Tab-separated table of C-alpha atoms in Angstrom:
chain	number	residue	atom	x	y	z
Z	1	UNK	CA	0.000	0.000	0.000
Z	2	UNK	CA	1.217	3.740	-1.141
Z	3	UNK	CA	2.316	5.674	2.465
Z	4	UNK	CA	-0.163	8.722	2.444
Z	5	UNK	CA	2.322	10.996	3.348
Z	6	UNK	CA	6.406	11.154	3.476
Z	7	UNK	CA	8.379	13.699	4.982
Z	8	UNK	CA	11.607	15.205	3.958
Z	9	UNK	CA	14.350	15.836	6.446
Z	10	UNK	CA	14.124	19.284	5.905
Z	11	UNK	CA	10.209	19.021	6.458
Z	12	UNK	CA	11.115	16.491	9.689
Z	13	UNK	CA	13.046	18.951	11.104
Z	14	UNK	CA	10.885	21.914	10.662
Z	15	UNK	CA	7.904	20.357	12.283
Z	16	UNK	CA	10.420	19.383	15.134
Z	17	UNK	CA	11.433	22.649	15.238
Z	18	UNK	CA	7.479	24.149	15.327
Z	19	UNK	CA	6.602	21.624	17.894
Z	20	UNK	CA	9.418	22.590	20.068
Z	21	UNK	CA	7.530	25.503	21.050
Z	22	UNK	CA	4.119	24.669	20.650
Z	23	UNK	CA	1.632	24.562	23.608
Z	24	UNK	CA	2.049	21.815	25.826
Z	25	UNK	CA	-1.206	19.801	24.651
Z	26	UNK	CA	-0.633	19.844	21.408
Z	27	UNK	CA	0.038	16.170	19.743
Z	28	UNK	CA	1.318	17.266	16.569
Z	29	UNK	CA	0.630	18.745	13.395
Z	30	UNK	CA	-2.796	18.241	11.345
Z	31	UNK	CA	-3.101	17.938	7.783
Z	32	UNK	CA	-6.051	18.886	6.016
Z	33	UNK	CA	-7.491	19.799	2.494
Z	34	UNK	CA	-10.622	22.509	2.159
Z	35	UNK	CA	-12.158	24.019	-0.765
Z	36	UNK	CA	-10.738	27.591	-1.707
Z	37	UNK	CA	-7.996	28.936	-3.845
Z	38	UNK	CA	-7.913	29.956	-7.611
Z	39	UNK	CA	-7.408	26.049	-8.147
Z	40	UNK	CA	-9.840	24.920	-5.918
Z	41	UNK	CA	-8.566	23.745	-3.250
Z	42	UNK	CA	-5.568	24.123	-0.514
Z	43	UNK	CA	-3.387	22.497	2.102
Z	44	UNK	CA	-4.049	22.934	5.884
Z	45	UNK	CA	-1.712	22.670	8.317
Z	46	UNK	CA	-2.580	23.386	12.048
Z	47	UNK	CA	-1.677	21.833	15.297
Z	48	UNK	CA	-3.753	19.284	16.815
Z	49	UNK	CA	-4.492	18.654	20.636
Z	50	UNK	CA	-6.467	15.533	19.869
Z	51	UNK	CA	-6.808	12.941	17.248
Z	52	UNK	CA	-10.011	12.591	15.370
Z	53	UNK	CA	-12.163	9.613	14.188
Z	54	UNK	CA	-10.404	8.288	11.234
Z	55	UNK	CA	-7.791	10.594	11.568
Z	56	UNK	CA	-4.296	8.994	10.110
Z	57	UNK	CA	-1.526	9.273	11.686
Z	58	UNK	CA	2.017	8.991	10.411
Z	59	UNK	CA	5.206	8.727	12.519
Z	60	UNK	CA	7.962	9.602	10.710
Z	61	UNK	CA	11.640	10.435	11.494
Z	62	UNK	CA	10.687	11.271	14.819
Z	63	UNK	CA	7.386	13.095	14.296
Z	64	UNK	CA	3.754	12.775	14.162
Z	65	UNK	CA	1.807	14.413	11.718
Z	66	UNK	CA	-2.170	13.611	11.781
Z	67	UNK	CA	-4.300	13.279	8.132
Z	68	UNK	CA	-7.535	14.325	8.326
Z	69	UNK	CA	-9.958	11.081	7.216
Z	70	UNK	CA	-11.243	13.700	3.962
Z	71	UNK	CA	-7.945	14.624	3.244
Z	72	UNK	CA	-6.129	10.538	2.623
Z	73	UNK	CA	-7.193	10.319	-0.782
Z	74	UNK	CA	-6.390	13.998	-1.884
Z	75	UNK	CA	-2.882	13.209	-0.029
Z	76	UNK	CA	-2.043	9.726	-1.507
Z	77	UNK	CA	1.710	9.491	-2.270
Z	78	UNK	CA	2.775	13.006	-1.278
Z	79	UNK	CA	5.945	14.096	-0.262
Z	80	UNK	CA	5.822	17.440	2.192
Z	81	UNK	CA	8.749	19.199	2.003
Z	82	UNK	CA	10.537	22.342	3.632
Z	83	UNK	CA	11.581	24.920	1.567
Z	84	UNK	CA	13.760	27.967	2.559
Z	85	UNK	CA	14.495	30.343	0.354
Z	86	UNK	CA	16.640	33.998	0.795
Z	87	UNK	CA	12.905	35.698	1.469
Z	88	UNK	CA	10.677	32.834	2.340
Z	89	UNK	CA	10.100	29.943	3.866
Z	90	UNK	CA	6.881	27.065	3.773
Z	91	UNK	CA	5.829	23.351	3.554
Z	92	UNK	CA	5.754	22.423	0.125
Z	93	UNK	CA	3.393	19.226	-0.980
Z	94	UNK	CA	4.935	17.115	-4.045
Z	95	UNK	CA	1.119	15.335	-4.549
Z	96	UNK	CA	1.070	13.135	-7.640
Z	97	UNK	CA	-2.679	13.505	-7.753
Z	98	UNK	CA	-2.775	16.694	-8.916
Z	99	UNK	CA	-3.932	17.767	-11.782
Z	100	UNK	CA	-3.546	21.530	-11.742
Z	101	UNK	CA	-1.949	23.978	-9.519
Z	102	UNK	CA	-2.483	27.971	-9.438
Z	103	UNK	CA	0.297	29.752	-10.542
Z	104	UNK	CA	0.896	31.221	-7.297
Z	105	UNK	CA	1.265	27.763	-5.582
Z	106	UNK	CA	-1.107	28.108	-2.445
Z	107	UNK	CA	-4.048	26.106	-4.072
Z	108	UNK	CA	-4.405	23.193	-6.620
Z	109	UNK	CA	-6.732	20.433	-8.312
Z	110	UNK	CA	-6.811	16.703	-8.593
């Protein structure tokens, strides 16, 4: 079976780095889809404090990142990535199942 998510180093780290100073409660990061964007729809990322029903979770060079149960099929394959760049810096999803992305990058289609 195709992992629903990997992470890079650089996105391992990062989300180490993010946790390190998140509120106590909080289990790890959340990854979710929702309608929106020039594309039609967009990656969510959020902390989570508590996993949900059907909620996948992924443990992964030493961190937990949670998959919202409407999101696995959107996410199948993907690699999330860090990216830092001279004037930016954000988690980048390599998603196979798309089949158009806004030319801005923040939204896509599959």
């Amino acid at each position: 079976m195709t992992q629903i998510i990997k992470l890079s180093d650089n996105a391992a780290s990062r989300i180490k780095e993010i946790m390190s100073n998140a509120e106590k409660d909080a289990l790890g990061v959340r990854v979710s889809v929702k309608s929106g964007g020039c594309a039609g729809m967009s990656y969510v990322m959020e902390y989570t404090k508590e996993a949900n029903p059907g909620d996948e979770v992924i443990e992964d060079k030493g961190v937990k990142v949670y998959i919202d149960s409407a999101a696995i099929l959107y996410l199948l394959g993907t690699e999330m990535d860090y990216k830092k760049e001279e004037f930016s810096s954000s988690f980048v999803f390599n998603n196979p199942n798309e089949t158009e992305r806004c030319g801005c990058g923040e939204s896509f289609k599959v």
